[in-house]
JSON list of C-alpha atoms in Angstrom, two decimals:
[
{"chain": "A", "resi": 23, "resn": "ALA", "atom": "CA", "xyz": [-145.45, 103.67, -91.28]},
{"chain": "A", "resi": 24, "resn": "ALA", "atom": "CA", "xyz": [-144.46, 100.15, -91.09]},
{"chain": "A", "resi": 25, "resn": "ALA", "atom": "CA", "xyz": [-141.98, 100.03, -93.13]},
{"chain": "A", "resi": 26, "resn": "SER", "atom": "CA", "xyz": [-140.67, 102.78, -91.48]},
{"chain": "A", "resi": 27, "resn": "SER", "atom": "CA", "xyz": [-140.84, 100.84, -87.87]},
{"chain": "A", "resi": 28, "resn": "ALA", "atom": "CA", "xyz": [-138.70, 97.72, -89.65]},
{"chain": "A", "resi": 29, "resn": "TYR", "atom": "CA", "xyz": [-135.84, 100.27, -90.83]},
{"chain": "A", "resi": 30, "resn": "ALA", "atom": "CA", "xyz": [-135.82, 101.61, -87.31]},
{"chain": "A", "resi": 31, "resn": "ALA", "atom": "CA", "xyz": [-135.34, 97.80, -86.53]},
{"chain": "A", "resi": 32, "resn": "GLU", "atom": "CA", "xyz": [-133.05, 97.57, -88.59]},
{"chain": "A", "resi": 33, "resn": "GLN", "atom": "CA", "xyz": [-131.03, 100.41, -87.80]},
{"chain": "A", "resi": 34, "resn": "ALA", "atom": "CA", "xyz": [-131.16, 99.43, -84.36]},
{"chain": "A", "resi": 35, "resn": "ALA", "atom": "CA", "xyz": [-129.96, 95.87, -84.84]},
{"chain": "A", "resi": 36, "resn": "TRP", "atom": "CA", "xyz": [-126.89, 96.80, -86.11]},
{"chain": "A", "resi": 37, "resn": "ALA", "atom": "CA", "xyz": [-126.18, 99.56, -83.47]},
{"chain": "A", "resi": 38, "resn": "ASN", "atom": "CA", "xyz": [-126.06, 97.15, -80.88]},
{"chain": "A", "resi": 39, "resn": "VAL", "atom": "CA", "xyz": [-124.08, 95.18, -82.99]},
{"chain": "A", "resi": 40, "resn": "ALA", "atom": "CA", "xyz": [-121.28, 97.11, -83.50]},
{"chain": "A", "resi": 41, "resn": "SER", "atom": "CA", "xyz": [-121.42, 98.06, -79.66]},
{"chain": "A", "resi": 42, "resn": "SER", "atom": "CA", "xyz": [-121.28, 94.82, -79.17]},
{"chain": "A", "resi": 43, "resn": "THR", "atom": "CA", "xyz": [-117.61, 93.40, -77.89]},
{"chain": "A", "resi": 44, "resn": "ILE", "atom": "CA", "xyz": [-115.75, 91.66, -80.12]},
{"chain": "A", "resi": 45, "resn": "SER", "atom": "CA", "xyz": [-116.09, 87.84, -78.66]},
{"chain": "A", "resi": 46, "resn": "ALA", "atom": "CA", "xyz": [-113.51, 85.52, -78.08]},
{"chain": "A", "resi": 47, "resn": "ALA", "atom": "CA", "xyz": [-114.42, 82.89, -80.15]},
{"chain": "A", "resi": 48, "resn": "MET", "atom": "CA", "xyz": [-114.62, 84.52, -83.42]},
{"chain": "A", "resi": 49, "resn": "TYR", "atom": "CA", "xyz": [-111.49, 86.13, -82.48]},
{"chain": "A", "resi": 50, "resn": "MET", "atom": "CA", "xyz": [-108.97, 83.94, -81.01]},
{"chain": "A", "resi": 51, "resn": "LYS", "atom": "CA", "xyz": [-106.07, 84.33, -79.07]},
{"chain": "A", "resi": 52, "resn": "GLY", "atom": "CA", "xyz": [-103.36, 85.62, -81.34]},
{"chain": "A", "resi": 53, "resn": "GLY", "atom": "CA", "xyz": [-105.72, 87.11, -84.22]},
{"chain": "A", "resi": 54, "resn": "THR", "atom": "CA", "xyz": [-106.19, 91.18, -84.73]},
{"chain": "A", "resi": 55, "resn": "PRO", "atom": "CA", "xyz": [-109.74, 92.52, -85.13]},
{"chain": "A", "resi": 56, "resn": "PRO", "atom": "CA", "xyz": [-109.70, 95.75, -86.84]},
{"chain": "A", "resi": 57, "resn": "PRO", "atom": "CA", "xyz": [-110.51, 98.95, -84.65]},
{"chain": "A", "resi": 58, "resn": "LYS", "atom": "CA", "xyz": [-114.43, 98.69, -83.26]},
{"chain": "A", "resi": 59, "resn": "GLY", "atom": "CA", "xyz": [-116.31, 99.35, -85.81]},
{"chain": "A", "resi": 60, "resn": "GLN", "atom": "CA", "xyz": [-114.66, 98.28, -88.66]},
{"chain": "A", "resi": 61, "resn": "SER", "atom": "CA", "xyz": [-115.27, 95.70, -91.29]},
{"chain": "A", "resi": 62, "resn": "CYS", "atom": "CA", "xyz": [-113.36, 94.97, -94.20]},
{"chain": "A", "resi": 63, "resn": "PHE", "atom": "CA", "xyz": [-112.51, 92.98, -97.26]},
{"chain": "A", "resi": 64, "resn": "VAL", "atom": "CA", "xyz": [-109.57, 90.92, -97.83]},
{"chain": "A", "resi": 65, "resn": "GLU", "atom": "CA", "xyz": [-106.31, 92.12, -100.72]},
{"chain": "A", "resi": 66, "resn": "ASN", "atom": "CA", "xyz": [-107.04, 91.44, -104.14]},
{"chain": "A", "resi": 67, "resn": "SER", "atom": "CA", "xyz": [-111.05, 91.90, -103.47]},
{"chain": "A", "resi": 68, "resn": "LYS", "atom": "CA", "xyz": [-112.60, 93.10, -106.84]},
{"chain": "A", "resi": 69, "resn": "VAL", "atom": "CA", "xyz": [-114.61, 96.42, -106.38]},
{"chain": "A", "resi": 70, "resn": "LEU", "atom": "CA", "xyz": [-116.85, 96.86, -109.94]},
{"chain": "A", "resi": 71, "resn": "MET", "atom": "CA", "xyz": [-115.66, 101.01, -110.71]},
{"chain": "A", "resi": 72, "resn": "LYS", "atom": "CA", "xyz": [-118.64, 103.08, -112.79]},
{"chain": "A", "resi": 73, "resn": "ASP", "atom": "CA", "xyz": [-116.95, 102.90, -116.66]},
{"chain": "A", "resi": 74, "resn": "GLY", "atom": "CA", "xyz": [-118.10, 99.05, -115.82]},
{"chain": "A", "resi": 75, "resn": "ASP", "atom": "CA", "xyz": [-113.85, 97.68, -114.84]},
{"chain": "A", "resi": 76, "resn": "PHE", "atom": "CA", "xyz": [-113.46, 95.57, -112.27]},
{"chain": "A", "resi": 77, "resn": "LYS", "atom": "CA", "xyz": [-109.68, 96.93, -109.47]},
{"chain": "A", "resi": 78, "resn": "ASN", "atom": "CA", "xyz": [-108.48, 95.51, -106.82]},
{"chain": "A", "resi": 79, "resn": "ILE", "atom": "CA", "xyz": [-109.95, 96.99, -103.31]},
{"chain": "A", "resi": 80, "resn": "GLN", "atom": "CA", "xyz": [-106.00, 98.25, -102.20]},
{"chain": "A", "resi": 81, "resn": "ASP", "atom": "CA", "xyz": [-105.87, 99.83, -105.87]},
{"chain": "A", "resi": 82, "resn": "ILE", "atom": "CA", "xyz": [-108.91, 102.82, -104.93]},
{"chain": "A", "resi": 83, "resn": "LYS", "atom": "CA", "xyz": [-108.09, 105.91, -104.58]},
{"chain": "A", "resi": 84, "resn": "ILE", "atom": "CA", "xyz": [-110.12, 108.99, -103.16]},
{"chain": "A", "resi": 85, "resn": "GLY", "atom": "CA", "xyz": [-112.00, 110.20, -106.28]},
{"chain": "A", "resi": 86, "resn": "ASN", "atom": "CA", "xyz": [-112.65, 107.02, -107.81]},
{"chain": "A", "resi": 87, "resn": "LYS", "atom": "CA", "xyz": [-115.77, 106.53, -109.03]},
{"chain": "A", "resi": 88, "resn": "VAL", "atom": "CA", "xyz": [-117.17, 103.10, -108.07]},
{"chain": "A", "resi": 89, "resn": "GLN", "atom": "CA", "xyz": [-120.99, 101.92, -109.25]},
{"chain": "A", "resi": 90, "resn": "ASN", "atom": "CA", "xyz": [-123.74, 101.68, -106.73]},
{"chain": "A", "resi": 91, "resn": "VAL", "atom": "CA", "xyz": [-127.32, 99.92, -106.95]},
{"chain": "A", "resi": 92, "resn": "ASN", "atom": "CA", "xyz": [-128.12, 103.90, -107.41]},
{"chain": "A", "resi": 93, "resn": "GLY", "atom": "CA", "xyz": [-125.63, 104.24, -110.02]},
{"chain": "A", "resi": 94, "resn": "GLU", "atom": "CA", "xyz": [-122.36, 105.52, -108.65]},
{"chain": "A", "resi": 95, "resn": "ALA", "atom": "CA", "xyz": [-120.86, 106.52, -105.56]},
{"chain": "A", "resi": 96, "resn": "ILE", "atom": "CA", "xyz": [-117.63, 108.90, -104.73]},
{"chain": "A", "resi": 97, "resn": "VAL", "atom": "CA", "xyz": [-114.52, 107.08, -102.63]},
{"chain": "A", "resi": 98, "resn": "LYS", "atom": "CA", "xyz": [-114.19, 109.66, -99.85]},
{"chain": "A", "resi": 99, "resn": "ARG", "atom": "CA", "xyz": [-111.43, 107.23, -98.61]},
{"chain": "A", "resi": 100, "resn": "LEU", "atom": "CA", "xyz": [-109.03, 103.97, -98.83]},
{"chain": "A", "resi": 101, "resn": "ILE", "atom": "CA", "xyz": [-109.11, 102.41, -94.67]},
{"chain": "A", "resi": 102, "resn": "THR", "atom": "CA", "xyz": [-105.81, 100.38, -94.73]},
{"chain": "A", "resi": 103, "resn": "HIS", "atom": "CA", "xyz": [-105.60, 98.43, -91.75]},
{"chain": "A", "resi": 104, "resn": "GLU", "atom": "CA", "xyz": [-102.31, 96.98, -90.65]},
{"chain": "A", "resi": 105, "resn": "ILE", "atom": "CA", "xyz": [-103.23, 93.26, -89.33]},
{"chain": "A", "resi": 106, "resn": "ASN", "atom": "CA", "xyz": [-100.17, 91.23, -89.73]},
{"chain": "A", "resi": 107, "resn": "ASP", "atom": "CA", "xyz": [-101.11, 88.18, -87.70]},
{"chain": "A", "resi": 108, "resn": "VAL", "atom": "CA", "xyz": [-104.03, 85.83, -88.10]},
{"chain": "A", "resi": 109, "resn": "TYR", "atom": "CA", "xyz": [-107.48, 86.95, -88.55]},
{"chain": "A", "resi": 110, "resn": "ARG", "atom": "CA", "xyz": [-110.93, 84.99, -89.12]},
{"chain": "A", "resi": 111, "resn": "ILE", "atom": "CA", "xyz": [-112.12, 85.15, -92.57]},
{"chain": "A", "resi": 112, "resn": "TYR", "atom": "CA", "xyz": [-115.15, 84.81, -94.15]},
{"chain": "A", "resi": 113, "resn": "THR", "atom": "CA", "xyz": [-115.53, 83.65, -97.66]},
{"chain": "A", "resi": 114, "resn": "SER", "atom": "CA", "xyz": [-118.99, 83.22, -99.73]},
{"chain": "A", "resi": 115, "resn": "GLY", "atom": "CA", "xyz": [-117.35, 82.30, -103.85]},
{"chain": "A", "resi": 116, "resn": "SER", "atom": "CA", "xyz": [-115.18, 84.72, -104.29]},
{"chain": "A", "resi": 117, "resn": "VAL", "atom": "CA", "xyz": [-115.97, 86.84, -101.10]},
{"chain": "A", "resi": 118, "resn": "SER", "atom": "CA", "xyz": [-113.68, 87.80, -98.67]},
{"chain": "A", "resi": 119, "resn": "THR", "atom": "CA", "xyz": [-114.29, 89.94, -96.15]},
{"chain": "A", "resi": 120, "resn": "THR", "atom": "CA", "xyz": [-115.45, 89.94, -92.01]},
{"chain": "A", "resi": 121, "resn": "ALA", "atom": "CA", "xyz": [-117.20, 88.57, -89.55]},
{"chain": "A", "resi": 122, "resn": "GLU", "atom": "CA", "xyz": [-119.85, 91.32, -89.24]},
{"chain": "A", "resi": 123, "resn": "HIS", "atom": "CA", "xyz": [-119.30, 93.78, -93.05]},
{"chain": "A", "resi": 124, "resn": "PRO", "atom": "CA", "xyz": [-123.01, 95.26, -93.59]},
{"chain": "A", "resi": 125, "resn": "LEU", "atom": "CA", "xyz": [-123.89, 93.78, -97.03]},
{"chain": "A", "resi": 126, "resn": "TYR", "atom": "CA", "xyz": [-126.84, 93.84, -98.77]},
{"chain": "A", "resi": 127, "resn": "ILE", "atom": "CA", "xyz": [-128.49, 90.52, -100.10]},
{"chain": "A", "resi": 128, "resn": "ASN", "atom": "CA", "xyz": [-132.29, 89.14, -100.46]},
{"chain": "A", "resi": 129, "resn": "GLY", "atom": "CA", "xyz": [-133.36, 92.85, -100.02]},
{"chain": "A", "resi": 130, "resn": "LYS", "atom": "CA", "xyz": [-132.43, 92.94, -96.78]},
{"chain": "A", "resi": 131, "resn": "TRP", "atom": "CA", "xyz": [-129.15, 94.31, -94.40]},
{"chain": "A", "resi": 132, "resn": "THR", "atom": "CA", "xyz": [-126.43, 90.95, -93.10]},
{"chain": "A", "resi": 133, "resn": "ASN", "atom": "CA", "xyz": [-123.08, 89.76, -92.60]},
{"chain": "A", "resi": 134, "resn": "ALA", "atom": "CA", "xyz": [-121.48, 86.86, -93.77]},
{"chain": "A", "resi": 135, "resn": "LYS", "atom": "CA", "xyz": [-121.90, 85.94, -90.28]},
{"chain": "A", "resi": 136, "resn": "GLU", "atom": "CA", "xyz": [-125.42, 85.74, -89.90]},
{"chain": "A", "resi": 137, "resn": "LEU", "atom": "CA", "xyz": [-125.43, 83.95, -93.32]},
{"chain": "A", "resi": 138, "resn": "ASN", "atom": "CA", "xyz": [-123.19, 81.45, -91.85]},
{"chain": "A", "resi": 139, "resn": "TRP", "atom": "CA", "xyz": [-120.57, 81.72, -94.62]},
{"chain": "A", "resi": 140, "resn": "ASP", "atom": "CA", "xyz": [-117.77, 79.40, -94.59]},
{"chain": "A", "resi": 141, "resn": "ASN", "atom": "CA", "xyz": [-114.77, 80.63, -92.38]},
{"chain": "A", "resi": 142, "resn": "GLU", "atom": "CA", "xyz": [-111.41, 80.05, -91.27]},
{"chain": "A", "resi": 143, "resn": "LEU", "atom": "CA", "xyz": [-108.07, 81.47, -90.13]},
{"chain": "A", "resi": 144, "resn": "THR", "atom": "CA", "xyz": [-105.44, 83.09, -92.40]},
{"chain": "A", "resi": 145, "resn": "TYR", "atom": "CA", "xyz": [-103.11, 84.90, -91.73]},
{"chain": "A", "resi": 146, "resn": "ILE", "atom": "CA", "xyz": [-103.60, 88.50, -92.98]},
{"chain": "A", "resi": 147, "resn": "ASP", "atom": "CA", "xyz": [-100.88, 91.30, -93.99]},
{"chain": "A", "resi": 148, "resn": "LYS", "atom": "CA", "xyz": [-103.86, 93.55, -94.56]},
{"chain": "A", "resi": 149, "resn": "LEU", "atom": "CA", "xyz": [-107.63, 94.74, -94.84]},
{"chain": "A", "resi": 150, "resn": "TYR", "atom": "CA", "xyz": [-109.19, 96.72, -96.64]},
{"chain": "A", "resi": 151, "resn": "ASN", "atom": "CA", "xyz": [-112.78, 99.06, -96.42]},
{"chain": "A", "resi": 152, "resn": "VAL", "atom": "CA", "xyz": [-113.45, 101.71, -98.80]},
{"chain": "A", "resi": 153, "resn": "GLU", "atom": "CA", "xyz": [-115.84, 104.95, -97.18]},
{"chain": "A", "resi": 154, "resn": "THR", "atom": "CA", "xyz": [-118.17, 105.89, -99.81]},
{"chain": "A", "resi": 155, "resn": "ASP", "atom": "CA", "xyz": [-121.76, 107.52, -98.43]},
{"chain": "A", "resi": 156, "resn": "ASP", "atom": "CA", "xyz": [-123.76, 104.95, -100.13]},
{"chain": "A", "resi": 157, "resn": "THR", "atom": "CA", "xyz": [-122.31, 101.39, -101.13]},
{"chain": "A", "resi": 158, "resn": "PHE", "atom": "CA", "xyz": [-120.43, 99.76, -103.22]},
{"chain": "A", "resi": 159, "resn": "ILE", "atom": "CA", "xyz": [-120.22, 96.25, -105.21]},
{"chain": "A", "resi": 160, "resn": "VAL", "atom": "CA", "xyz": [-117.26, 93.91, -104.59]},
{"chain": "A", "resi": 161, "resn": "ASP", "atom": "CA", "xyz": [-117.62, 90.70, -105.67]},
{"chain": "A", "resi": 162, "resn": "GLY", "atom": "CA", "xyz": [-120.42, 91.17, -107.22]},
{"chain": "A", "resi": 163, "resn": "ILE", "atom": "CA", "xyz": [-121.93, 91.91, -103.72]},
{"chain": "A", "resi": 164, "resn": "VAL", "atom": "CA", "xyz": [-123.70, 95.19, -102.73]},
{"chain": "A", "resi": 165, "resn": "ALA", "atom": "CA", "xyz": [-121.19, 96.71, -99.80]},
{"chain": "A", "resi": 166, "resn": "SER", "atom": "CA", "xyz": [-121.82, 99.61, -97.24]},
{"chain": "A", "resi": 167, "resn": "GLY", "atom": "CA", "xyz": [-119.70, 101.79, -97.40]},
{"chain": "A", "resi": 168, "resn": "VAL", "atom": "CA", "xyz": [-120.59, 104.23, -94.69]},
{"chain": "A", "resi": 169, "resn": "LEU", "atom": "CA", "xyz": [-119.09, 104.00, -91.40]},
{"chain": "A", "resi": 170, "resn": "SER", "atom": "CA", "xyz": [-122.01, 105.23, -89.41]},
{"chain": "A", "resi": 171, "resn": "LEU", "atom": "CA", "xyz": [-124.99, 103.04, -88.71]},
{"chain": "A", "resi": 172, "resn": "GLU", "atom": "CA", "xyz": [-127.34, 104.79, -90.51]},
{"chain": "A", "resi": 173, "resn": "PHE", "atom": "CA", "xyz": [-127.58, 102.43, -93.28]},
{"chain": "A", "resi": 174, "resn": "LYS", "atom": "CA", "xyz": [-130.04, 104.25, -95.81]},
{"chain": "A", "resi": 175, "resn": "GLN", "atom": "CA", "xyz": [-132.70, 102.11, -98.13]},
{"chain": "A", "resi": 176, "resn": "ILE", "atom": "CA", "xyz": [-132.01, 100.64, -100.44]}
]
């Protein structure tokens, strides 16, 4: 019951994040966010495929099998956002993402903004996301591939 309550609290917290407006402090004048509720990675982010190889995120195709914490997930679609503008990107090691993409780190869902990752305004042509029924691994980090806020417990 306690675990269920904690999970419900996490879901409520993510729903709060999704319903909040994009802050002007995060996307300074001229910045273009992806559509509300979308979170993304930069071009050339490395997605771990089921066969153990890495593929650039922009080269992922529908039906590809990607590695996740439960074995594999099948790609439902690759989402591409045309940005062509300055955008705030958060980085840690080789991972470069938008502020609020759900990441599973140290046994809980969080995001780059909450983790206080380094960030800077960067010119971005496109941002990408991989939709699956579960998670996928990008640049060594477990990321949500679920577009709704009903995150599965890992």
